[in-house]
mmCIF file of C-alpha atoms in Angstrom:
data_model
loop_
_atom_site.group_PDB
_atom_site.id
_atom_site.type_symbol
_atom_site.label_atom_id
_atom_site.label_comp_id
_atom_site.label_asym_id
_atom_site.label_seq_id
_atom_site.Cartn_x
_atom_site.Cartn_y
_atom_site.Cartn_z
ATOM 1 C CA UNK Y 1 0.134 0.191 -0.056
ATOM 2 C CA UNK Y 2 1.172 3.194 -0.863
ATOM 3 C CA UNK Y 3 0.177 6.978 0.136
ATOM 4 C CA UNK Y 4 1.327 10.647 -0.723
ATOM 5 C CA UNK Y 5 3.471 11.846 2.148
ATOM 6 C CA UNK Y 6 5.237 15.022 1.939
ATOM 7 C CA UNK Y 7 8.691 15.907 3.986
ATOM 8 C CA UNK Y 8 9.957 19.511 4.284
ATOM 9 C CA UNK Y 9 14.070 18.162 3.983
ATOM 10 C CA UNK Y 10 13.269 15.782 0.548
ATOM 11 C CA UNK Y 11 10.195 17.150 -0.936
ATOM 12 C CA UNK Y 12 6.467 15.812 -1.763
ATOM 13 C CA UNK Y 13 7.487 11.577 -2.317
ATOM 14 C CA UNK Y 14 5.676 8.068 -1.429
ATOM 15 C CA UNK Y 15 5.186 6.042 1.576
ATOM 16 C CA UNK Y 16 4.852 2.677 0.728
ATOM 17 C CA UNK Y 17 4.707 -0.416 2.751
ATOM 18 C CA UNK Y 18 7.835 -2.925 2.377
ATOM 19 C CA UNK Y 19 8.351 -6.494 4.336
ATOM 20 C CA UNK Y 20 11.812 -5.889 4.538
ATOM 21 C CA UNK Y 21 15.675 -4.200 3.139
ATOM 22 C CA UNK Y 22 15.756 -7.135 0.907
ATOM 23 C CA UNK Y 23 12.154 -6.015 -0.516
ATOM 24 C CA UNK Y 24 13.073 -2.420 -0.669
ATOM 25 C CA UNK Y 25 16.072 -3.431 -2.511
ATOM 26 C CA UNK Y 26 14.050 -5.198 -5.305
ATOM 27 C CA UNK Y 27 11.758 -2.564 -5.461
ATOM 28 C CA UNK Y 28 14.795 0.149 -5.702
ATOM 29 C CA UNK Y 29 15.899 -2.184 -8.726
ATOM 30 C CA UNK Y 30 13.386 -2.509 -10.421
ATOM 31 C CA UNK Y 31 12.384 1.024 -10.789
ATOM 32 C CA UNK Y 32 15.679 1.978 -12.154
ATOM 33 C CA UNK Y 33 15.699 -1.461 -14.439
ATOM 34 C CA UNK Y 34 12.240 -0.760 -16.019
ATOM 35 C CA UNK Y 35 11.410 3.220 -15.244
ATOM 36 C CA UNK Y 36 15.168 4.951 -15.138
ATOM 37 C CA UNK Y 37 13.794 5.982 -11.977
ATOM 38 C CA UNK Y 38 16.482 6.764 -9.266
ATOM 39 C CA UNK Y 39 14.368 6.218 -5.657
ATOM 40 C CA UNK Y 40 15.636 7.481 -1.921
ATOM 41 C CA UNK Y 41 14.470 5.245 0.614
ATOM 42 C CA UNK Y 42 13.812 7.067 4.361
ATOM 43 C CA UNK Y 43 14.070 4.989 7.494
ATOM 44 C CA UNK Y 44 10.105 3.844 8.329
ATOM 45 C CA UNK Y 45 7.860 6.339 10.214
ATOM 46 C CA UNK Y 46 6.541 4.880 13.627
ATOM 47 C CA UNK Y 47 3.979 6.518 15.179
ATOM 48 C CA UNK Y 48 4.737 7.386 19.287
ATOM 49 C CA UNK Y 49 2.349 9.185 21.922
ATOM 50 C CA UNK Y 50 3.966 11.992 23.295
ATOM 51 C CA UNK Y 51 2.696 13.419 26.223
ATOM 52 C CA UNK Y 52 2.752 16.962 27.838
ATOM 53 C CA UNK Y 53 4.102 17.474 31.387
ATOM 54 C CA UNK Y 54 2.958 20.958 32.409
ATOM 55 C CA UNK Y 55 5.698 23.237 34.365
ATOM 56 C CA UNK Y 56 6.053 26.426 35.811
ATOM 57 C CA UNK Y 57 7.283 28.590 32.744
ATOM 58 C CA UNK Y 58 5.478 26.476 29.626
ATOM 59 C CA UNK Y 59 4.759 28.367 27.294
ATOM 60 C CA UNK Y 60 2.611 25.802 25.645
ATOM 61 C CA UNK Y 61 -0.710 26.835 24.410
ATOM 62 C CA UNK Y 62 -3.714 25.659 27.263
ATOM 63 C CA UNK Y 63 -5.642 24.579 23.921
ATOM 64 C CA UNK Y 64 -2.899 22.997 22.192
ATOM 65 C CA UNK Y 65 -3.903 18.974 23.565
ATOM 66 C CA UNK Y 66 -1.878 17.385 26.619
ATOM 67 C CA UNK Y 67 -1.667 13.988 24.136
ATOM 68 C CA UNK Y 68 -0.533 14.024 20.338
ATOM 69 C CA UNK Y 69 0.852 11.298 18.455
ATOM 70 C CA UNK Y 70 3.465 11.804 16.135
ATOM 71 C CA UNK Y 71 5.793 10.123 13.025
ATOM 72 C CA UNK Y 72 7.465 12.592 11.799
ATOM 73 C CA UNK Y 73 10.520 13.465 13.655
ATOM 74 C CA UNK Y 74 10.858 17.340 13.343
ATOM 75 C CA UNK Y 75 7.667 17.328 15.682
ATOM 76 C CA UNK Y 76 9.121 15.885 18.202
ATOM 77 C CA UNK Y 77 9.583 18.082 21.948
ATOM 78 C CA UNK Y 78 12.770 20.621 22.071
ATOM 79 C CA UNK Y 79 14.620 21.041 24.692
ATOM 80 C CA UNK Y 80 13.859 21.997 28.346
ATOM 81 C CA UNK Y 81 10.142 20.174 27.306
ATOM 82 C CA UNK Y 82 9.163 17.582 30.201
ATOM 83 C CA UNK Y 83 6.887 14.990 28.376
ATOM 84 C CA UNK Y 84 6.484 11.116 28.596
ATOM 85 C CA UNK Y 85 6.750 8.444 26.023
ATOM 86 C CA UNK Y 86 4.838 5.885 24.829
ATOM 87 C CA UNK Y 87 5.750 3.405 21.798
ATOM 88 C CA UNK Y 88 3.483 0.886 19.632
ATOM 89 C CA UNK Y 89 4.025 -2.554 20.730
ATOM 90 C CA UNK Y 90 3.276 -5.802 19.005
ATOM 91 C CA UNK Y 91 3.143 -9.352 19.519
ATOM 92 C CA UNK Y 92 5.627 -11.557 18.176
ATOM 93 C CA UNK Y 93 5.318 -14.897 17.149
ATOM 94 C CA UNK Y 94 9.183 -17.223 15.614
ATOM 95 C CA UNK Y 95 8.446 -19.778 14.369
ATOM 96 C CA UNK Y 96 12.037 -21.640 13.800
ATOM 97 C CA UNK Y 97 14.126 -24.971 14.145
ATOM 98 C CA UNK Y 98 15.417 -25.392 18.223
ATOM 99 C CA UNK Y 99 19.213 -25.599 16.585
ATOM 100 C CA UNK Y 100 18.852 -21.747 16.323
ATOM 101 C CA UNK Y 101 16.546 -21.332 19.718
ATOM 102 C CA UNK Y 102 19.659 -19.105 21.131
ATOM 103 C CA UNK Y 103 20.172 -16.860 18.698
ATOM 104 C CA UNK Y 104 16.875 -15.628 18.366
ATOM 105 C CA UNK Y 105 16.540 -15.841 22.306
ATOM 106 C CA UNK Y 106 19.033 -13.266 21.387
ATOM 107 C CA UNK Y 107 17.943 -11.194 19.163
ATOM 108 C CA UNK Y 108 14.435 -10.683 21.093
ATOM 109 C CA UNK Y 109 16.601 -9.337 23.654
ATOM 110 C CA UNK Y 110 18.407 -7.568 21.745
ATOM 111 C CA UNK Y 111 15.662 -5.502 20.428
ATOM 112 C CA UNK Y 112 13.715 -5.260 23.664
ATOM 113 C CA UNK Y 113 11.713 -7.972 23.694
ATOM 114 C CA UNK Y 114 9.359 -8.697 26.769
ATOM 115 C CA UNK Y 115 7.592 -12.097 27.930
ATOM 116 C CA UNK Y 116 9.518 -14.233 25.525
ATOM 117 C CA UNK Y 117 7.969 -17.156 26.088
ATOM 118 C CA UNK Y 118 9.255 -21.151 24.406
ATOM 119 C CA UNK Y 119 7.049 -23.762 23.155
ATOM 120 C CA UNK Y 120 8.022 -26.930 21.275
ATOM 121 C CA UNK Y 121 5.617 -27.438 17.742
ATOM 122 C CA UNK Y 122 7.489 -31.106 17.577
ATOM 123 C CA UNK Y 123 11.478 -32.713 17.845
ATOM 124 C CA UNK Y 124 12.593 -30.612 15.565
ATOM 125 C CA UNK Y 125 10.454 -27.207 15.414
ATOM 126 C CA UNK Y 126 10.143 -23.655 18.561
ATOM 127 C CA UNK Y 127 7.542 -21.857 18.819
ATOM 128 C CA UNK Y 128 8.816 -18.127 20.451
ATOM 129 C CA UNK Y 129 6.442 -15.459 21.339
ATOM 130 C CA UNK Y 130 8.077 -12.063 23.118
ATOM 131 C CA UNK Y 131 6.345 -8.753 22.831
ATOM 132 C CA UNK Y 132 8.727 -6.609 21.185
ATOM 133 C CA UNK Y 133 8.045 -2.394 20.065
ATOM 134 C CA UNK Y 134 6.784 -2.133 16.435
ATOM 135 C CA UNK Y 135 10.432 0.212 15.489
ATOM 136 C CA UNK Y 136 12.305 -1.849 17.026
ATOM 137 C CA UNK Y 137 10.485 -4.647 14.209
ATOM 138 C CA UNK Y 138 10.009 -2.401 11.141
ATOM 139 C CA UNK Y 139 13.356 -1.558 10.221
ATOM 140 C CA UNK Y 140 15.995 -4.565 10.640
ATOM 141 C CA UNK Y 141 14.430 -7.495 12.658
ATOM 142 C CA UNK Y 142 13.682 -9.511 9.557
ATOM 143 C CA UNK Y 143 16.841 -10.086 7.817
ATOM 144 C CA UNK Y 144 18.390 -10.437 11.992
ATOM 145 C CA UNK Y 145 15.984 -12.787 11.887
ATOM 146 C CA UNK Y 146 16.866 -14.187 8.841
ATOM 147 C CA UNK Y 147 20.397 -14.007 9.057
ATOM 148 C CA UNK Y 148 20.625 -16.093 12.133
ATOM 149 C CA UNK Y 149 18.486 -18.644 11.834
ATOM 150 C CA UNK Y 150 20.280 -19.433 7.730
ATOM 151 C CA UNK Y 151 16.887 -17.926 6.825
ATOM 152 C CA UNK Y 152 14.947 -20.928 8.393
ATOM 153 C CA UNK Y 153 12.501 -18.751 10.798
ATOM 154 C CA UNK Y 154 9.417 -17.458 10.074
ATOM 155 C CA UNK Y 155 7.450 -14.640 12.111
ATOM 156 C CA UNK Y 156 3.961 -12.755 12.070
ATOM 157 C CA UNK Y 157 2.708 -10.191 13.948
ATOM 158 C CA UNK Y 158 -0.131 -8.310 15.613
ATOM 159 C CA UNK Y 159 -1.037 -5.239 16.950
ATOM 160 C CA UNK Y 160 -0.421 -5.746 21.138
ATOM 161 C CA UNK Y 161 -2.776 -4.856 24.117
ATOM 162 C CA UNK Y 162 -2.323 -2.427 24.902
ATOM 163 C CA UNK Y 163 -0.684 -0.951 22.196
ATOM 164 C CA UNK Y 164 1.560 1.415 23.466
ATOM 165 C CA UNK Y 165 3.905 1.194 26.680
ATOM 166 C CA UNK Y 166 5.496 3.527 28.278
ATOM 167 C CA UNK Y 167 9.256 3.367 27.727
ATOM 168 C CA UNK Y 168 12.639 5.494 28.638
ATOM 169 C CA UNK Y 169 13.315 7.229 24.340
ATOM 170 C CA UNK Y 170 15.356 10.229 22.806
ATOM 171 C CA UNK Y 171 15.606 11.948 19.523
ATOM 172 C CA UNK Y 172 18.847 11.347 18.020
ATOM 173 C CA UNK Y 173 19.908 13.838 15.417
ATOM 174 C CA UNK Y 174 22.779 13.683 13.382
ATOM 175 C CA UNK Y 175 24.335 16.304 12.752
ATOM 176 C CA UNK Y 176 26.948 17.708 9.136
ATOM 177 C CA UNK Y 177 29.410 20.059 9.537
ATOM 178 C CA UNK Y 178 26.980 22.124 12.403
ATOM 179 C CA UNK Y 179 24.295 21.566 10.623
ATOM 180 C CA UNK Y 180 21.179 19.069 11.274
ATOM 181 C CA UNK Y 181 19.736 16.294 8.965
ATOM 182 C CA UNK Y 182 16.177 16.023 8.969
ATOM 183 C CA UNK Y 183 15.725 12.300 7.880
ATOM 184 C CA UNK Y 184 18.634 10.780 9.222
ATOM 185 C CA UNK Y 185 17.742 11.784 12.787
ATOM 186 C CA UNK Y 186 16.024 8.582 14.421
ATOM 187 C CA UNK Y 187 14.426 7.235 17.621
ATOM 188 C CA UNK Y 188 15.990 4.656 20.636
ATOM 189 C CA UNK Y 189 16.154 3.408 23.342
ATOM 190 C CA UNK Y 190 18.259 5.868 26.025
ATOM 191 C CA UNK Y 191 20.182 3.287 27.602
ATOM 192 C CA UNK Y 192 21.570 2.297 23.794
ATOM 193 C CA UNK Y 193 21.939 6.444 22.087
ATOM 194 C CA UNK Y 194 25.943 6.194 23.169
ATOM 195 C CA UNK Y 195 26.274 2.943 21.312
ATOM 196 C CA UNK Y 196 24.227 3.625 18.167
ATOM 197 C CA UNK Y 197 24.922 7.361 17.676
ATOM 198 C CA UNK Y 198 28.740 5.805 17.246
ATOM 199 C CA UNK Y 199 27.599 2.950 15.013
ATOM 200 C CA UNK Y 200 25.660 5.767 12.420
ATOM 201 C CA UNK Y 201 28.399 7.617 12.289
ATOM 202 C CA UNK Y 202 30.890 5.502 11.013
ATOM 203 C CA UNK Y 203 28.121 4.157 8.497
ATOM 204 C CA UNK Y 204 28.213 7.285 7.698
ATOM 205 C CA UNK Y 205 32.044 8.055 7.565
ATOM 206 C CA UNK Y 206 32.278 5.489 5.207
ATOM 207 C CA UNK Y 207 29.309 6.346 3.038
ATOM 208 C CA UNK Y 208 29.569 9.621 2.464
ATOM 209 C CA UNK Y 209 31.575 11.553 -1.027
ATOM 210 C CA UNK Y 210 34.210 13.096 0.037
ATOM 211 C CA UNK Y 211 34.480 16.742 -0.396
ATOM 212 C CA UNK Y 212 36.960 19.570 -0.915
ATOM 213 C CA UNK Y 213 36.348 20.540 2.311
ATOM 214 C CA UNK Y 214 36.109 18.467 5.829
ATOM 215 C CA UNK Y 215 32.685 17.005 6.850
ATOM 216 C CA UNK Y 216 32.317 16.734 10.682
ATOM 217 C CA UNK Y 217 29.265 14.019 11.683
ATOM 218 C CA UNK Y 218 27.772 14.183 15.285
ATOM 219 C CA UNK Y 219 25.574 12.636 16.533
ATOM 220 C CA UNK Y 220 23.752 14.480 19.474
ATOM 221 C CA UNK Y 221 21.062 14.388 21.728
ATOM 222 C CA UNK Y 222 19.369 18.254 21.845
ATOM 223 C CA UNK Y 223 22.644 19.838 22.852
ATOM 224 C CA UNK Y 224 24.760 16.661 23.450
ATOM 225 C CA UNK Y 225 27.007 15.406 21.726
ATOM 226 C CA UNK Y 226 27.037 11.504 21.379
ATOM 227 C CA UNK Y 227 29.777 10.383 18.950
ATOM 228 C CA UNK Y 228 31.824 12.114 16.155
ATOM 229 C CA UNK Y 229 33.660 11.200 12.953
ATOM 230 C CA UNK Y 230 35.785 13.341 10.481
ATOM 231 C CA UNK Y 231 35.750 12.924 6.555
ATOM 232 C CA UNK Y 232 38.880 14.369 5.804
ATOM 233 C CA UNK Y 233 38.794 16.643 2.869
ATOM 234 C CA UNK Y 234 40.857 15.903 -0.545
ATOM 235 C CA UNK Y 235 44.134 18.074 -0.310
ATOM 236 C CA UNK Y 236 44.942 20.041 -2.880
ATOM 237 C CA UNK Y 237 48.555 21.336 -2.494
ATOM 238 C CA UNK Y 238 48.651 25.012 -3.642
ATOM 239 C CA UNK Y 239 52.344 24.934 -3.709
ATOM 240 C CA UNK Y 240 52.068 23.006 -7.061
ATOM 241 C CA UNK Y 241 51.245 25.553 -9.480
ATOM 242 C CA UNK Y 242 50.974 23.036 -12.850
ATOM 243 C CA UNK Y 243 52.452 18.559 -13.004
ATOM 244 C CA UNK Y 244 55.076 18.293 -10.845
ATOM 245 C CA UNK Y 245 56.264 22.047 -11.134
ATOM 246 C CA UNK Y 246 56.165 23.962 -7.937
ATOM 247 C CA UNK Y 247 56.590 27.134 -6.485
ATOM 248 C CA UNK Y 248 60.492 28.163 -7.225
ATOM 249 C CA UNK Y 249 61.937 30.249 -4.492
ATOM 250 C CA UNK Y 250 62.245 33.005 -2.607
ATOM 251 C CA UNK Y 251 61.136 34.596 1.002
ATOM 252 C CA UNK Y 252 58.940 31.508 2.536
ATOM 253 C CA UNK Y 253 56.588 33.522 3.925
ATOM 254 C CA UNK Y 254 55.600 33.540 0.043
ATOM 255 C CA UNK Y 255 54.117 30.210 0.854
ATOM 256 C CA UNK Y 256 53.285 30.094 4.212
ATOM 257 C CA UNK Y 257 50.622 33.170 3.023
ATOM 258 C CA UNK Y 258 49.548 30.488 -0.015
ATOM 259 C CA UNK Y 259 48.799 27.822 2.474
ATOM 260 C CA UNK Y 260 46.821 30.164 4.972
ATOM 261 C CA UNK Y 261 44.832 31.186 1.390
ATOM 262 C CA UNK Y 262 44.061 27.834 0.892
ATOM 263 C CA UNK Y 263 43.397 27.389 4.462
ATOM 264 C CA UNK Y 264 41.093 29.595 4.239
ATOM 265 C CA UNK Y 265 38.825 29.308 2.015
ATOM 266 C CA UNK Y 266 38.387 25.455 2.660
ATOM 267 C CA UNK Y 267 36.658 26.736 6.431
ATOM 268 C CA UNK Y 268 34.693 28.358 3.830
ATOM 269 C CA UNK Y 269 33.505 25.826 1.964
ATOM 270 C CA UNK Y 270 32.866 23.655 5.188
ATOM 271 C CA UNK Y 271 30.740 26.684 6.264
ATOM 272 C CA UNK Y 272 28.499 26.743 3.066
ATOM 273 C CA UNK Y 273 28.605 23.499 1.130
ATOM 274 C CA UNK Y 274 26.268 20.461 1.451
ATOM 275 C CA UNK Y 275 26.937 17.276 1.216
ATOM 276 C CA UNK Y 276 24.882 14.842 -1.430
ATOM 277 C CA UNK Y 277 23.054 12.204 1.003
ATOM 278 C CA UNK Y 278 22.921 8.865 -0.776
ATOM 279 C CA UNK Y 279 20.874 5.844 -0.478
ATOM 280 C CA UNK Y 280 23.687 4.163 1.779
ATOM 281 C CA UNK Y 281 23.380 7.026 3.770
ATOM 282 C CA UNK Y 282 19.278 6.056 4.659
ATOM 283 C CA UNK Y 283 20.627 2.524 5.319
ATOM 284 C CA UNK Y 284 22.888 3.327 8.049
ATOM 285 C CA UNK Y 285 20.028 4.515 9.927
ATOM 286 C CA UNK Y 286 17.492 1.812 9.298
ATOM 287 C CA UNK Y 287 19.995 -0.688 10.362
ATOM 288 C CA UNK Y 288 22.040 0.634 13.731
ATOM 289 C CA UNK Y 289 23.307 -3.251 14.949
ATOM 290 C CA UNK Y 290 26.878 -2.495 15.166
#
């Protein structure tokens, strides 16, 4: 299913449902082969229920609702606001050979699963049930499950009762050269925010194109920096005038002036230059496991 959806950063687009990262890759490849269209697929959106807590000095309009459900992370409450977050929960059922029980239990634990139960179906197959946050399932759960069970596991999920559960979540902003990039932001549990921020920054360092200026990649919660990586600039030696011919003799201050001029130029480029986002950049947000 699909429906129209627009974003302030990427512009108008379509909201499409997929069955996993493999389905996304097939969709992109067919668009490229059959229609010559290069589509950018962003991470899936998850509805979060925000309950605002009133406090002294709170400037929130009294006519606005005390609770709202948001999918667009640009509407996430800003720094200094007091609020609680509830995330959607789903009941997950997994059927797999019993030889992969350890891998499946570890995956459910890493995905913050609760109430895990196991039940033998026959001599070789077990049934695993648990309650897992929808935000953990909708991203790379299917792909990790297939990887950890050599493709033998199958699973389905349905809305839990109650459908929402309060959790200690936070929004992690990805900042490129001091400019926040909205589509790369993500929500995770506060306990793993620093770990996932480091993973994303490292992946972006490997997939973003190198520029004529230094690219600084940072993961932040509000104004606190969780992780940081740098992409070195292409180095052009201004002391080389053409080919292998170098600036000749004379006072050393002449060469220093040229190097200082180059340094100022690269600093200006860093403040005004734009970094191109590729599909690999968005994939690094979808799969945040190290």
